[in-house]
PDB file of C-alpha atoms in Angstrom:
ATOM      1  CA  SER A 571       0.081  -0.022   0.075  1.00 97.00           C
ATOM      2  CA  MET A 572       2.825   2.070   0.697  1.00 98.00           C
ATOM      3  CA  LYS A 573       4.641   1.525  -2.813  1.00 97.00           C
ATOM      4  CA  TYR A 574       1.202   1.963  -4.621  1.00 97.00           C
ATOM      5  CA  SER A 575       0.723   5.616  -3.539  1.00 97.00           C
ATOM      6  CA  LEU A 576       4.464   6.598  -3.521  1.00 97.00           C
ATOM      7  CA  LEU A 577       5.045   5.165  -6.837  1.00 95.00           C
ATOM      8  CA  ALA A 578       1.876   6.376  -8.515  1.00 93.00           C
ATOM      9  CA  GLY A 579       3.509   9.306 -10.183  1.00 89.00           C
ATOM     10  CA  GLY A 580       2.974  13.136  -9.471  1.00 89.00           C
ATOM     11  CA  LYS A 581       5.092  16.150 -10.101  1.00 91.00           C
ATOM     12  CA  ARG A 582       7.785  15.546  -7.485  1.00 96.00           C
ATOM     13  CA  LEU A 583       7.962  18.932  -6.897  1.00 96.00           C
ATOM     14  CA  ARG A 584       9.212  18.769  -3.460  1.00 97.00           C
ATOM     15  CA  PRO A 585      12.041  16.552  -3.904  1.00 98.00           C
ATOM     16  CA  VAL A 586      13.127  18.571  -7.130  1.00 98.00           C
ATOM     17  CA  LEU A 587      12.871  21.874  -5.151  1.00 98.00           C
ATOM     18  CA  LEU A 588      15.270  20.412  -2.529  1.00 98.00           C
ATOM     19  CA  LEU A 589      17.825  19.163  -5.163  1.00 98.00           C
ATOM     20  CA  ALA A 590      17.661  22.680  -7.034  1.00 98.00           C
ATOM     21  CA  ALA A 591      18.260  24.479  -3.791  1.00 98.00           C
ATOM     22  CA  TYR A 592      21.182  21.932  -2.724  1.00 98.00           C
ATOM     23  CA  HIS A 593      22.581  22.421  -6.246  1.00 97.00           C
ATOM     24  CA  MET A 594      22.925  26.358  -5.619  1.00 95.00           C
ATOM     25  CA  ALA A 595      25.846  25.465  -3.282  1.00 92.00           C
ATOM     26  CA  GLU A 596      27.054  22.048  -4.008  1.00 95.00           C
ATOM     27  CA  ALA A 597      27.423  20.314  -7.472  1.00 94.00           C
ATOM     28  CA  ASP A 598      27.184  16.709  -6.442  1.00 96.00           C
ATOM     29  CA  LEU A 599      23.478  15.868  -5.810  1.00 97.00           C
ATOM     30  CA  THR A 600      24.196  12.339  -4.378  1.00 98.00           C
ATOM     31  CA  PRO A 601      24.423  13.319  -0.690  1.00 98.00           C
ATOM     32  CA  ALA A 602      21.028  14.993  -0.913  1.00 98.00           C
ATOM     33  CA  LEU A 603      19.065  12.166  -2.265  1.00 98.00           C
ATOM     34  CA  PRO A 604      17.881  10.359   0.849  1.00 98.00           C
ATOM     35  CA  PHE A 605      16.328  13.701   1.825  1.00 98.00           C
ATOM     36  CA  ALA A 606      14.732  14.232  -1.447  1.00 98.00           C
ATOM     37  CA  ALA A 607      13.170  10.800  -1.312  1.00 98.00           C
ATOM     38  CA  ALA A 608      12.106  11.397   2.376  1.00 98.00           C
ATOM     39  CA  LEU A 609      10.200  14.603   1.339  1.00 98.00           C
ATOM     40  CA  GLU A 610       8.177  12.637  -1.372  1.00 98.00           C
ATOM     41  CA  MET A 611       7.408   9.921   1.512  1.00 98.00           C
ATOM     42  CA  VAL A 612       5.869  12.826   3.757  1.00 98.00           C
ATOM     43  CA  HIS A 613       3.969  14.421   0.858  1.00 97.00           C
ATOM     44  CA  THR A 614       2.692  11.036  -0.131  1.00 97.00           C
ATOM     45  CA  TYR A 615       1.572  10.060   3.464  1.00 97.00           C
ATOM     46  CA  SER A 616      -0.240  13.540   3.825  1.00 96.00           C
ATOM     47  CA  LEU A 617      -2.166  12.658   0.496  1.00 96.00           C
ATOM     48  CA  ILE A 618      -3.191   9.196   1.611  1.00 97.00           C
ATOM     49  CA  HIS A 619      -4.556  10.632   4.855  1.00 96.00           C
ATOM     50  CA  ASP A 620      -6.247  13.707   3.057  1.00 93.00           C
ATOM     51  CA  ASP A 621      -7.974  11.266   0.812  1.00 94.00           C
ATOM     52  CA  ARG A 622      -9.808   9.340   3.411  1.00 94.00           C
ATOM     53  CA  PRO A 623     -13.430   9.670   4.271  1.00 92.00           C
ATOM     54  CA  ALA A 624     -12.776  11.452   7.382  1.00 90.00           C
ATOM     55  CA  MET A 625     -11.012  14.242   5.512  1.00 89.00           C
ATOM     56  CA  ASP A 626     -11.686  15.041   1.746  1.00 86.00           C
ATOM     57  CA  ASN A 627     -13.093  11.647   0.830  1.00 88.00           C
ATOM     58  CA  ASP A 628     -11.581  11.486  -2.542  1.00 91.00           C
ATOM     59  CA  ASP A 629     -11.462   8.257  -4.594  1.00 91.00           C
ATOM     60  CA  LEU A 630      -9.097   9.271  -7.229  1.00 91.00           C
ATOM     61  CA  ARG A 631      -5.501  10.357  -6.884  1.00 91.00           C
ATOM     62  CA  ARG A 632      -2.911  10.968  -9.767  1.00 87.00           C
ATOM     63  CA  GLY A 633      -5.220   9.135 -11.944  1.00 87.00           C
ATOM     64  CA  LYS A 634      -5.726   6.174  -9.853  1.00 93.00           C
ATOM     65  CA  PRO A 635      -8.006   4.902  -7.289  1.00 94.00           C
ATOM     66  CA  THR A 636      -6.928   6.181  -3.816  1.00 96.00           C
ATOM     67  CA  CYS A 637      -5.011   4.158  -1.363  1.00 97.00           C
ATOM     68  CA  HIS A 638      -8.055   3.416   1.006  1.00 97.00           C
ATOM     69  CA  LYS A 639     -10.163   2.573  -1.951  1.00 96.00           C
ATOM     70  CA  VAL A 640      -7.625  -0.227  -3.057  1.00 97.00           C
ATOM     71  CA  PHE A 641      -6.459  -1.532   0.332  1.00 97.00           C
ATOM     72  CA  GLY A 642      -9.128  -0.448   2.706  1.00 96.00           C
ATOM     73  CA  GLU A 643      -9.359   2.309   5.310  1.00 96.00           C
ATOM     74  CA  GLY A 644      -7.191   0.797   8.070  1.00 96.00           C
ATOM     75  CA  MET A 645      -4.374  -0.084   5.693  1.00 97.00           C
ATOM     76  CA  ALA A 646      -4.390   3.380   4.324  1.00 97.00           C
ATOM     77  CA  VAL A 647      -3.795   4.843   7.731  1.00 97.00           C
ATOM     78  CA  LEU A 648      -1.006   2.473   8.197  1.00 98.00           C
ATOM     79  CA  ALA A 649       0.510   3.178   4.963  1.00 98.00           C
ATOM     80  CA  GLY A 650       0.511   6.796   5.717  1.00 98.00           C
ATOM     81  CA  ASP A 651       2.023   6.457   9.215  1.00 98.00           C
ATOM     82  CA  GLY A 652       4.594   3.809   7.768  1.00 98.00           C
ATOM     83  CA  LEU A 653       5.842   6.459   5.221  1.00 98.00           C
ATOM     84  CA  LEU A 654       6.190   9.177   7.581  1.00 98.00           C
ATOM     85  CA  SER A 655       8.179   7.009   9.953  1.00 98.00           C
ATOM     86  CA  LEU A 656       9.976   5.860   7.091  1.00 98.00           C
ATOM     87  CA  ALA A 657      11.116   9.255   5.864  1.00 98.00           C
ATOM     88  CA  PHE A 658      12.682   9.899   9.244  1.00 98.00           C
ATOM     89  CA  GLU A 659      14.394   6.787   9.415  1.00 98.00           C
ATOM     90  CA  THR A 660      15.832   7.369   5.708  1.00 98.00           C
ATOM     91  CA  MET A 661      17.155  10.936   6.667  1.00 98.00           C
ATOM     92  CA  ALA A 662      18.679   9.647   9.916  1.00 97.00           C
ATOM     93  CA  GLN A 663      20.522   6.817   8.458  1.00 98.00           C
ATOM     94  CA  SER A 664      21.747   9.128   5.509  1.00 97.00           C
ATOM     95  CA  GLY A 665      25.072   9.698   7.487  1.00 96.00           C
ATOM     96  CA  HIS A 666      24.996  13.329   6.375  1.00 97.00           C
ATOM     97  CA  PRO A 667      26.805  15.772   8.825  1.00 97.00           C
ATOM     98  CA  ARG A 668      23.699  18.279   8.772  1.00 98.00           C
ATOM     99  CA  ALA A 669      21.011  15.633   8.870  1.00 98.00           C
ATOM    100  CA  PHE A 670      19.690  16.693  12.106  1.00 97.00           C
ATOM    101  CA  LEU A 671      19.240  20.251  10.659  1.00 97.00           C
ATOM    102  CA  ALA A 672      17.323  19.074   7.814  1.00 98.00           C
ATOM    103  CA  LEU A 673      15.328  16.604   9.648  1.00 97.00           C
ATOM    104  CA  ARG A 674      14.323  19.157  12.248  1.00 97.00           C
ATOM    105  CA  GLU A 675      13.233  21.576   9.686  1.00 98.00           C
ATOM    106  CA  LEU A 676      10.930  18.964   7.998  1.00 98.00           C
ATOM    107  CA  ALA A 677       9.722  17.917  11.459  1.00 97.00           C
ATOM    108  CA  LEU A 678       8.486  21.347  12.166  1.00 97.00           C
ATOM    109  CA  ARG A 679       7.165  21.964   8.710  1.00 97.00           C
ATOM    110  CA  CYS A 680       5.052  18.907   8.590  1.00 96.00           C
ATOM    111  CA  GLY A 681       3.961  18.719  12.211  1.00 95.00           C
ATOM    112  CA  THR A 682       1.568  20.535  14.687  1.00 96.00           C
ATOM    113  CA  ARG A 683       2.932  24.167  13.993  1.00 95.00           C
ATOM    114  CA  GLY A 684       3.117  23.364  10.006  1.00 97.00           C
ATOM    115  CA  MET A 685       1.007  21.085   7.664  1.00 96.00           C
ATOM    116  CA  VAL A 686      -1.038  19.666  10.468  1.00 97.00           C
ATOM    117  CA  ALA A 687      -2.029  22.819  12.008  1.00 97.00           C
ATOM    118  CA  GLY A 688      -3.147  23.712   8.508  1.00 95.00           C
ATOM    119  CA  GLN A 689      -5.213  20.746   8.125  1.00 94.00           C
ATOM    120  CA  CYS A 690      -6.829  21.287  11.438  1.00 95.00           C
ATOM    121  CA  ALA A 691      -7.786  24.744  10.211  1.00 95.00           C
ATOM    122  CA  ASP A 692      -9.167  23.681   7.078  1.00 90.00           C
ATOM    123  CA  LEU A 693     -11.215  20.916   8.715  1.00 90.00           C
ATOM    124  CA  LYS A 694     -12.455  23.452  11.393  1.00 91.00           C
ATOM    125  CA  ALA A 695     -13.320  25.956   8.648  1.00 89.00           C
ATOM    126  CA  GLU A 696     -15.534  23.423   7.069  1.00 83.00           C
ATOM    127  CA  GLU A 697     -17.881  23.554  10.264  1.00 85.00           C
ATOM    128  CA  THR A 698     -17.623  27.214  11.090  1.00 87.00           C
ATOM    129  CA  GLY A 699     -16.725  29.049   7.926  1.00 85.00           C
ATOM    130  CA  GLY A 700     -13.895  31.291   8.069  1.00 84.00           C
ATOM    131  CA  ASP A 701     -12.451  34.781   6.477  1.00 90.00           C
ATOM    132  CA  GLU A 702      -9.355  36.072   4.411  1.00 91.00           C
ATOM    133  CA  ALA A 703      -6.960  35.875   7.595  1.00 93.00           C
ATOM    134  CA  LEU A 704      -8.059  32.016   8.031  1.00 94.00           C
ATOM    135  CA  LEU A 705      -7.712  31.117   4.492  1.00 92.00           C
ATOM    136  CA  GLN A 706      -4.216  32.644   4.294  1.00 94.00           C
ATOM    137  CA  TYR A 707      -3.232  30.630   7.511  1.00 95.00           C
ATOM    138  CA  ILE A 708      -4.520  27.536   5.844  1.00 94.00           C
ATOM    139  CA  HIS A 709      -2.588  28.370   2.692  1.00 95.00           C
ATOM    140  CA  LEU A 710       0.661  29.009   4.695  1.00 96.00           C
ATOM    141  CA  HIS A 711       0.430  25.971   6.630  1.00 97.00           C
ATOM    142  CA  LYS A 712      -1.182  23.159   4.879  1.00 94.00           C
ATOM    143  CA  THR A 713       0.780  23.907   1.403  1.00 95.00           C
ATOM    144  CA  ALA A 714       3.360  26.541   1.797  1.00 97.00           C
ATOM    145  CA  ASP A 715       5.061  24.864   4.762  1.00 98.00           C
ATOM    146  CA  LEU A 716       5.924  21.888   2.862  1.00 97.00           C
ATOM    147  CA  ILE A 717       7.211  23.707  -0.068  1.00 97.00           C
ATOM    148  CA  THR A 718       9.292  25.908   2.033  1.00 98.00           C
ATOM    149  CA  ALA A 719      10.973  22.878   3.815  1.00 98.00           C
ATOM    150  CA  PRO A 720      12.601  21.364   0.765  1.00 98.00           C
ATOM    151  CA  ILE A 721      14.265  24.839  -0.226  1.00 98.00           C
ATOM    152  CA  VAL A 722      15.428  25.351   3.445  1.00 98.00           C
ATOM    153  CA  MET A 723      16.727  21.655   3.962  1.00 98.00           C
ATOM    154  CA  GLY A 724      18.644  21.721   0.584  1.00 98.00           C
ATOM    155  CA  LEU A 725      20.321  24.960   1.434  1.00 98.00           C
ATOM    156  CA  THR A 726      20.992  23.756   5.058  1.00 98.00           C
ATOM    157  CA  LEU A 727      22.449  20.403   3.860  1.00 98.00           C
ATOM    158  CA  ALA A 728      24.617  22.315   1.108  1.00 98.00           C
ATOM    159  CA  GLY A 729      25.977  24.552   3.959  1.00 97.00           C
ATOM    160  CA  ALA A 730      24.550  27.678   2.519  1.00 97.00           C
ATOM    161  CA  GLU A 731      24.996  31.062   4.406  1.00 96.00           C
ATOM    162  CA  ASP A 732      22.353  32.152   6.642  1.00 96.00           C
ATOM    163  CA  THR A 733      21.087  35.011   4.447  1.00 97.00           C
ATOM    164  CA  LEU A 734      20.506  32.569   1.369  1.00 97.00           C
ATOM    165  CA  ILE A 735      18.545  30.078   3.743  1.00 97.00           C
ATOM    166  CA  GLU A 736      16.229  33.175   4.783  1.00 97.00           C
ATOM    167  CA  ALA A 737      15.825  34.240   1.182  1.00 98.00           C
ATOM    168  CA  GLY A 738      15.059  30.511   0.269  1.00 97.00           C
ATOM    169  CA  ARG A 739      12.405  30.540   3.407  1.00 97.00           C
ATOM    170  CA  GLU A 740      10.731  33.582   1.949  1.00 98.00           C
ATOM    171  CA  TYR A 741      10.769  32.304  -1.542  1.00 98.00           C
ATOM    172  CA  GLY A 742       9.242  28.962  -0.306  1.00 97.00           C
ATOM    173  CA  ARG A 743       6.406  30.732   1.483  1.00 97.00           C
ATOM    174  CA  ASN A 744       5.420  32.745  -1.396  1.00 97.00           C
ATOM    175  CA  LEU A 745       5.661  30.025  -3.954  1.00 97.00           C
ATOM    176  CA  GLY A 746       3.784  27.738  -1.646  1.00 96.00           C
ATOM    177  CA  VAL A 747       0.962  30.282  -1.260  1.00 96.00           C
ATOM    178  CA  ALA A 748       0.868  30.833  -5.047  1.00 96.00           C
ATOM    179  CA  PHE A 749       0.765  26.983  -5.700  1.00 94.00           C
ATOM    180  CA  GLN A 750      -2.327  26.703  -3.628  1.00 92.00           C
ATOM    181  CA  VAL A 751      -4.192  29.545  -5.064  1.00 92.00           C
ATOM    182  CA  ILE A 752      -3.575  27.869  -8.428  1.00 93.00           C
ATOM    183  CA  ASP A 753      -4.632  24.705  -7.090  1.00 88.00           C
ATOM    184  CA  ASP A 754      -8.055  26.201  -5.835  1.00 87.00           C
ATOM    185  CA  ILE A 755      -8.445  27.900  -9.324  1.00 91.00           C
ATOM    186  CA  LEU A 756      -7.863  24.490 -11.038  1.00 89.00           C
ATOM    187  CA  ASP A 757     -10.477  22.962  -8.865  1.00 83.00           C
ATOM    188  CA  VAL A 758     -12.947  25.192 -10.536  1.00 89.00           C
ATOM    189  CA  THR A 759     -11.745  25.496 -14.169  1.00 86.00           C
ATOM    190  CA  GLY A 760      -9.553  22.243 -14.504  1.00 76.00           C
ATOM    191  CA  SER A 761      -9.961  18.992 -16.246  1.00 74.00           C
ATOM    192  CA  GLU A 762     -10.183  15.944 -14.111  1.00 74.00           C
ATOM    193  CA  ALA A 763      -8.342  13.965 -16.857  1.00 69.00           C
ATOM    194  CA  VAL A 764      -5.551  16.409 -16.801  1.00 72.00           C
ATOM    195  CA  LEU A 765      -5.311  16.655 -12.989  1.00 70.00           C
ATOM    196  CA  GLY A 766      -5.852  13.141 -12.166  1.00 73.00           C
ATOM    197  CA  LYS A 767      -8.265  14.012  -9.392  1.00 70.00           C
ATOM    198  CA  HIS A 768     -11.940  14.921  -8.949  1.00 71.00           C
ATOM    199  CA  THR A 769     -12.518  18.786  -9.404  1.00 73.00           C
ATOM    200  CA  GLY A 770     -15.492  20.786  -7.888  1.00 72.00           C
ATOM    201  CA  LYS A 771     -14.608  19.658  -4.237  1.00 71.00           C
ATOM    202  CA  ASP A 772     -14.178  23.046  -2.857  1.00 67.00           C
ATOM    203  CA  ALA A 773     -17.472  24.333  -3.920  1.00 67.00           C
ATOM    204  CA  LYS A 774     -18.989  20.999  -2.716  1.00 68.00           C
TER     205      LYS A 774
END
């Protein structure tokens, strides 16, 4: 079930961002590969859980049936949990001298002050409504945090200067918000065949 979702395709945007950021300061990308793989595991775990009936209740992801539709809800929960754990195991075993700093950044960005916080706010907004400030909070944490993390991680692993890391952090934050705005627009205007997922979810 983990392999099914992880290897189902997708843009691989987050691993690419990490490798591109790393490449700004280091030529050989090999030491960064475990961290790029870990990012995709974390992103995939979030999609598996997001697609479940308790959250977005989707049955299509990347043009294929979602994990819980193929393997059942219980196994989908475990697949997501397993991918999250494997991501941190992979980074910890990399042997990279700056692994802890990268690992800490990802933990912060995907946890209760990052992506999880954004997802909680998103669920709450479905019950209570919201305003522009809440929408911005959701965009910053549900989406932008996991786009900021790869850039900061890549630069950190490569030993970049603090000024460059902070510039990368700001770039990631803005790119993440833009990414989510476009994703919301495509939910209205996009084609299910092209996107590989159902549209019209936000309006519903």
